[in-house]
Short mmCIF file of C-alpha atoms in Angstrom, two decimals:
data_model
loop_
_atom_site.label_atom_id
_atom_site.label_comp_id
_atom_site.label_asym_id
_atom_site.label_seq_id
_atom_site.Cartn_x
_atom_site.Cartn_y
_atom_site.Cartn_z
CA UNK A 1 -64.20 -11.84 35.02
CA UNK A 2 -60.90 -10.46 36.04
CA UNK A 3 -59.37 -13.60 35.75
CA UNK A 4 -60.73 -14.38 32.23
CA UNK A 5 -59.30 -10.78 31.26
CA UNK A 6 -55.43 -11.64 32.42
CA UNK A 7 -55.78 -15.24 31.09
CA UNK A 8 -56.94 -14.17 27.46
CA UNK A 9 -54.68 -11.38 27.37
CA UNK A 10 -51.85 -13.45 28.77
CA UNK A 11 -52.36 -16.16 25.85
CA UNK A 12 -52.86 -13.59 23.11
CA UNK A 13 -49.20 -11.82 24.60
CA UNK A 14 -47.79 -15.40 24.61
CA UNK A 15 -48.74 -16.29 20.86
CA UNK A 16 -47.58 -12.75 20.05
CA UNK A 17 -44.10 -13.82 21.69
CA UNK A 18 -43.89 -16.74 19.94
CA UNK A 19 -44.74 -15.00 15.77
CA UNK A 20 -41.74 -12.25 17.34
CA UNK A 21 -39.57 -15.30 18.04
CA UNK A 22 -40.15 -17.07 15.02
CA UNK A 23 -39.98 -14.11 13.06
CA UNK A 24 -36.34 -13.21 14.79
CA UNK A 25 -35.13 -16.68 14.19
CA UNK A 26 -36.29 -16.27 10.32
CA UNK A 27 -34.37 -13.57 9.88
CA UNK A 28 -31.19 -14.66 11.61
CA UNK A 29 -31.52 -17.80 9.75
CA UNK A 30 -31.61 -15.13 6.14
CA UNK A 31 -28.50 -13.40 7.71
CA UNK A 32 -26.75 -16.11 8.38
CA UNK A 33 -27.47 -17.62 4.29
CA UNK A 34 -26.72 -13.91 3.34
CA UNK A 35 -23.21 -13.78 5.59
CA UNK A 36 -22.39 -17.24 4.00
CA UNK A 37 -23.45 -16.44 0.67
CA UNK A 38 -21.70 -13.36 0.06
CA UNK A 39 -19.00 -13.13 2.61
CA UNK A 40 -17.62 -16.86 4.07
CA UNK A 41 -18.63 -19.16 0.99
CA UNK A 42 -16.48 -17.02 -1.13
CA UNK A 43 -13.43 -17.41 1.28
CA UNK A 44 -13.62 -21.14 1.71
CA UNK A 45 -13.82 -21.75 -2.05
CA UNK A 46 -11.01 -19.48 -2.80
CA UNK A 47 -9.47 -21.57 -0.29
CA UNK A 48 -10.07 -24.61 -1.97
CA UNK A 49 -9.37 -23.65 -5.34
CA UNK A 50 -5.92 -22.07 -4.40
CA UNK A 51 -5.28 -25.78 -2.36
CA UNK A 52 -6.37 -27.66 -5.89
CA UNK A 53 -3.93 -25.12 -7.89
CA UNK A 54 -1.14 -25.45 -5.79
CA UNK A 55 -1.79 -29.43 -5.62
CA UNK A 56 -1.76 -29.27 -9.72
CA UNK A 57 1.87 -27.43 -9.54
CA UNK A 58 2.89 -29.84 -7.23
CA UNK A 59 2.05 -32.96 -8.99
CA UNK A 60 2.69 -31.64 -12.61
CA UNK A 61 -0.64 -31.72 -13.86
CA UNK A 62 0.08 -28.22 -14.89
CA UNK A 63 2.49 -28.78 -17.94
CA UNK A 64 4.45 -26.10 -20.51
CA UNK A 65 4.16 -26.31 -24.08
CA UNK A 66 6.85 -24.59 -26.05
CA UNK A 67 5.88 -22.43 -29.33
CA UNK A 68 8.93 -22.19 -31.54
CA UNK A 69 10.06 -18.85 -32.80
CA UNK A 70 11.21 -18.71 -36.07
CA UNK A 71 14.00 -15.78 -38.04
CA UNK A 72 12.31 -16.33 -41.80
CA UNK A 73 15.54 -14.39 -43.19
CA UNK A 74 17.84 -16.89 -41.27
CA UNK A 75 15.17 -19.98 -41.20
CA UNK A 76 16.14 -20.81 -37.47
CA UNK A 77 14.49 -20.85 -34.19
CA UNK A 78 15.31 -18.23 -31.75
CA UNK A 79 13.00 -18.90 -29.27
CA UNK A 80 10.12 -20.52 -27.83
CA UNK A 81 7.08 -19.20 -25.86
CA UNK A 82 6.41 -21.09 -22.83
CA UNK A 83 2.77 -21.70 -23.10
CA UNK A 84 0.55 -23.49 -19.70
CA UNK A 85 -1.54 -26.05 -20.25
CA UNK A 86 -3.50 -28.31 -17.78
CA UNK A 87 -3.50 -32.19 -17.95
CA UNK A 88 -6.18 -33.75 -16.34
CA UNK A 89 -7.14 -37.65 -16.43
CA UNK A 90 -5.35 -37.38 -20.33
CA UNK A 91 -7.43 -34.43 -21.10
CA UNK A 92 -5.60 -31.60 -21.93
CA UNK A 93 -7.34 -28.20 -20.28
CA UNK A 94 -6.51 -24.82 -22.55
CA UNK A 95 -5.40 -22.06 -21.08
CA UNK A 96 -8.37 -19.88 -21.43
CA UNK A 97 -10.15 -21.47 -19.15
CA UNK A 98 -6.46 -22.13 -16.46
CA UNK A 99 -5.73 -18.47 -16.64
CA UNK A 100 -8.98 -17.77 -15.47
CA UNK A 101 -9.09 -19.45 -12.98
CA UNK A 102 -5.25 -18.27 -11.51
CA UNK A 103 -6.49 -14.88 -11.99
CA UNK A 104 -10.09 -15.14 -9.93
CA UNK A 105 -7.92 -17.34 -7.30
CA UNK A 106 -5.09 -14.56 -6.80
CA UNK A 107 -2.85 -17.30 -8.07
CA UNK A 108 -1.02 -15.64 -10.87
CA UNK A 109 1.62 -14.62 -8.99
CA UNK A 110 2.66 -18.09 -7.85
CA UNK A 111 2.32 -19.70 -10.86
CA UNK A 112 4.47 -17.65 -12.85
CA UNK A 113 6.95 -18.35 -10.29
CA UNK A 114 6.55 -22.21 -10.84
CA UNK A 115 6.46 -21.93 -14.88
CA UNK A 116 10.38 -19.72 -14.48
CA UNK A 117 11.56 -22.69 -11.93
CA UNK A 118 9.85 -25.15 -15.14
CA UNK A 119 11.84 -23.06 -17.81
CA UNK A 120 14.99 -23.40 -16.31
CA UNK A 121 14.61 -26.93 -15.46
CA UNK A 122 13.76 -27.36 -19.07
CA UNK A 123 16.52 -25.03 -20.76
CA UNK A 124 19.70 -27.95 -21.19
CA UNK A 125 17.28 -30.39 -22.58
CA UNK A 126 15.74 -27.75 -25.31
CA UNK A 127 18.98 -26.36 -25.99
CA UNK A 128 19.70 -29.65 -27.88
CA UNK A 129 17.32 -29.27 -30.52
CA UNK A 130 18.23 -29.17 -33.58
CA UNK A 131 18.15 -25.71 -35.85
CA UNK A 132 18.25 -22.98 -32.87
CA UNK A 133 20.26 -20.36 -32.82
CA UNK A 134 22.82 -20.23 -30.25
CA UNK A 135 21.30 -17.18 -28.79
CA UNK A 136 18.15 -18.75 -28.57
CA UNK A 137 15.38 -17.07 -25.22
CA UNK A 138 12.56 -18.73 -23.70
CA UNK A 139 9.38 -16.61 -22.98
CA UNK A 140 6.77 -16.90 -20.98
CA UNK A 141 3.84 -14.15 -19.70
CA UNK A 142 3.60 -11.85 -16.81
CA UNK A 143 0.83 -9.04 -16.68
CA UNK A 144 1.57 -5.77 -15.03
CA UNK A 145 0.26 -6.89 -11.92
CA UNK A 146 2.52 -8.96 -11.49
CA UNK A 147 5.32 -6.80 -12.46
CA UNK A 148 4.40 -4.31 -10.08
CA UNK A 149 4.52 -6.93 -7.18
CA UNK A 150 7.79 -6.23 -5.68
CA UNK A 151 7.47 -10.06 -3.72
CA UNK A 152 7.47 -11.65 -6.97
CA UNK A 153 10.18 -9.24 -8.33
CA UNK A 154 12.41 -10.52 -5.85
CA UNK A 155 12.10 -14.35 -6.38
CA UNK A 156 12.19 -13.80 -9.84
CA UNK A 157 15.86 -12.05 -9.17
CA UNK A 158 17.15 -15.15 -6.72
CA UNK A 159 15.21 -17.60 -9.00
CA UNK A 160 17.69 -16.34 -12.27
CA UNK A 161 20.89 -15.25 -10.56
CA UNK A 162 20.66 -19.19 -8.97
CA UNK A 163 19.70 -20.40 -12.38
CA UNK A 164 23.79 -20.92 -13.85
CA UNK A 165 21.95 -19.77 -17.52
CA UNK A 166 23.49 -16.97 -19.01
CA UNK A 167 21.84 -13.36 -19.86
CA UNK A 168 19.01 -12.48 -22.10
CA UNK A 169 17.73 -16.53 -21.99
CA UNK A 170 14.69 -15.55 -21.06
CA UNK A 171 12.19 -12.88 -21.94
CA UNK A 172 9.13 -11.59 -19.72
CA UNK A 173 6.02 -11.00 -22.13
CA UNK A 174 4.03 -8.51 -20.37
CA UNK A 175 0.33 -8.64 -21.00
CA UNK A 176 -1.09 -5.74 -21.13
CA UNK A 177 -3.67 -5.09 -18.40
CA UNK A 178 -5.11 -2.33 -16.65
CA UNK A 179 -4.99 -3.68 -13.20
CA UNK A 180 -1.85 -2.23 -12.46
CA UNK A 181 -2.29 0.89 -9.83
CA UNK A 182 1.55 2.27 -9.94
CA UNK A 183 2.87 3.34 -13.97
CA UNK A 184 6.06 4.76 -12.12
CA UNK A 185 6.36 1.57 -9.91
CA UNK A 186 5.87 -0.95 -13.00
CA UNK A 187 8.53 1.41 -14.89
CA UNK A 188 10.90 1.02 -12.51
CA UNK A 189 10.42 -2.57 -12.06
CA UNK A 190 10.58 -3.67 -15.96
CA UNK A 191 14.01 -1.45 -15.40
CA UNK A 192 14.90 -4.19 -12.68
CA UNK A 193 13.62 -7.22 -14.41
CA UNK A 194 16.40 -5.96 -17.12
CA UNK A 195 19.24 -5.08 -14.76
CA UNK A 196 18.65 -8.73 -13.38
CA UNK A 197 19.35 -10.59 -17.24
CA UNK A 198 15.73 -11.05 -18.47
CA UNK A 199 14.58 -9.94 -21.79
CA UNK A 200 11.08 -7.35 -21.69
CA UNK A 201 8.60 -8.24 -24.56
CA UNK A 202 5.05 -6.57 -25.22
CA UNK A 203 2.79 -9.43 -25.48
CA UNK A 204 -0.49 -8.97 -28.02
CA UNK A 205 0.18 -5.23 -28.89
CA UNK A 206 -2.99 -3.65 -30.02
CA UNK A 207 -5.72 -5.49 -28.55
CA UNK A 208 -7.95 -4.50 -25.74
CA UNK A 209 -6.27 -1.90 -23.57
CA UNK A 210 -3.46 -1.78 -25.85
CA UNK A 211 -2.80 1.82 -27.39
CA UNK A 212 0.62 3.06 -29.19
CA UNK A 213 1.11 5.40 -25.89
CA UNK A 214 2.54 2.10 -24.02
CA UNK A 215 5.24 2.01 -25.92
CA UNK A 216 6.87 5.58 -24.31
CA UNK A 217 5.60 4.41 -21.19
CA UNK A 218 7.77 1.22 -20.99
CA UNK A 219 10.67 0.31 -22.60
CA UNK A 220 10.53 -2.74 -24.25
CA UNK A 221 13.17 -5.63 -26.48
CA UNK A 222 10.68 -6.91 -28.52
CA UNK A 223 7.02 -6.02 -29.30
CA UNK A 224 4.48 -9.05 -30.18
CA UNK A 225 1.57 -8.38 -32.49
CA UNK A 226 -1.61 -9.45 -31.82
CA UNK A 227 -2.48 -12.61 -34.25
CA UNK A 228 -5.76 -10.42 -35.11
CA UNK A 229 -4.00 -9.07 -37.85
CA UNK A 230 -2.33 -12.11 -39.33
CA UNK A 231 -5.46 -14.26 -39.32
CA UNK A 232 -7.09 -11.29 -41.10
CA UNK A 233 -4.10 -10.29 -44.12
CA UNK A 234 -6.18 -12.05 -46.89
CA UNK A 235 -9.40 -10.15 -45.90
CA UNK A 236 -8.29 -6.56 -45.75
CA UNK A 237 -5.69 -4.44 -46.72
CA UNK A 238 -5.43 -2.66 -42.82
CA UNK A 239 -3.93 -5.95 -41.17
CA UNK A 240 -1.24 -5.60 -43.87
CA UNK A 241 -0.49 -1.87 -43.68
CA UNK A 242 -0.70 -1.83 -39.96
CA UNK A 243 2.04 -4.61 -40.13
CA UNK A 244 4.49 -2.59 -42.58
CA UNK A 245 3.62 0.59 -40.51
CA UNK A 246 4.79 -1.52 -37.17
CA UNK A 247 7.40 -3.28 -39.05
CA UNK A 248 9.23 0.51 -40.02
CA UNK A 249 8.61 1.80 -36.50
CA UNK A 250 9.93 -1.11 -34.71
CA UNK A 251 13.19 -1.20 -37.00
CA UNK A 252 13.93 2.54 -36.59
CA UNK A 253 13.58 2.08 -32.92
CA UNK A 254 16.25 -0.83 -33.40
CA UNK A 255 13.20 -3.56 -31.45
CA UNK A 256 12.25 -6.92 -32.76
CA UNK A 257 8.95 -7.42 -33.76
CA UNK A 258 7.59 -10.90 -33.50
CA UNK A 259 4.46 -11.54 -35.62
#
């Protein structure tokens, strides 16, 4: 009887063992998804994705598209806006959805390193066109992130003083963010940006975060308004007066205002 005791206790403690162990292995197994999931997954795409990006800049799949800008009262260019676009098996990507991507990759940062060393490349050839006015600027886009990043400050410095193109050629068109953590820091950077020879534009004024207070918070050549109010002039009489109101403030403050 004894024996029968130990024997069916002994198999009921075994089969007990074995739901624990199953149990433990089910929920190191849920961990494990839960550790990948959330925490290495994550990494090795970023990973790959910053590989594919830097593989696109490599192999000029990423491409710039230049947006003339045109002085009505003079009818001549006076710039261009170097714009990204992404070429992929003869389909062109927009940059909506190439920005996006830079951005969520921590990418930016490079890229707008690779679109300045593009710009430059590209200056002696667009210089040739036809119409543009000898003290013509090309511009491309840089958010306050960026700016603040005293890394990229630096190659942007060596990257222009290298570049043999004279002063005020190109022109930095800060998008407006708030991702920046430093106002003083970004203040004293757009200050550098100008000591080294670039231009400092306000890209898409009075969108999103954009209030009138950024404009005494940075100092700024030129101010770009958002195309909001252009595409909407015919339907209401606000797009037009906030342009005149702009227009006056801009001129009094001796700043170009690009429309």
């Amino acid at each position: 009887m004894i024996y029968k005791f130990c024997s069916k206790k002994l198999k009921k403690e075994s089969i007990n063992i074995k739901i624990i162990n199953v149990i433990f292995k089910i929920l190191i197994l849920i961990l494990f998804a839960f550790i990948f999931t959330f925490n290495i997954y994550p990494k090795i795409r970023k990973c790959t994705n910053k590989r594919k990006i830097r593989k696109y800049m490599k192999e000029n799949n990423y491409v710039i598209h230049y947006q003339p800008i045109v002085d009505p009262k003079e009818n001549e260019i006076v710039g261009f806006e170097a714009l990204i676009r992404c070429k992929l098996n003869n389909e062109l990507i927009m940059p909506n959805i190439i920005i996006d991507n830079i951005e969520r990759y921590d990418m930016m940062g490079e890229v707008s390193i690779w679109i300045l060393k593009k710009i430059i490349r590209d200056y002696k050839e667009i210089k040739k066109i036809d119409n543009l006015s000898e003290e013509f600027y090309i511009s491309m886009n840089m958010s306050l992130k960026e700016v603040e990043d005293d890394n990229i400050l630096a190659q942007f410095k060596e990257i222009i003083k290298n570049s043999n193109i004279k002063e005020k050629s190109i022109c930095i068109e800060i998008t407006e963010n708030n991702s920046y953590k430093n106002q003083k820091k970004v203040e004293e950077n757009i200050e550098k940006l100008r000591e080294y020879g670039f231009l400092v534009a306000l890209d898409d004024f009075w969108v999103e975060y954009s209030n009138i207070s950024i404009l005494g918070q940075f100092k700024f050549d030129t101010v770009k308004l958002d195309k909001y109010f252009i595409d909407n002039i015919h339907k209401t009489a606000i797009s037009k007066t906030v342009i005149e109101i702009f227009d006056y403030l801009f001129c009094m403050k001796e700043k170009n205002i690009i429309i």
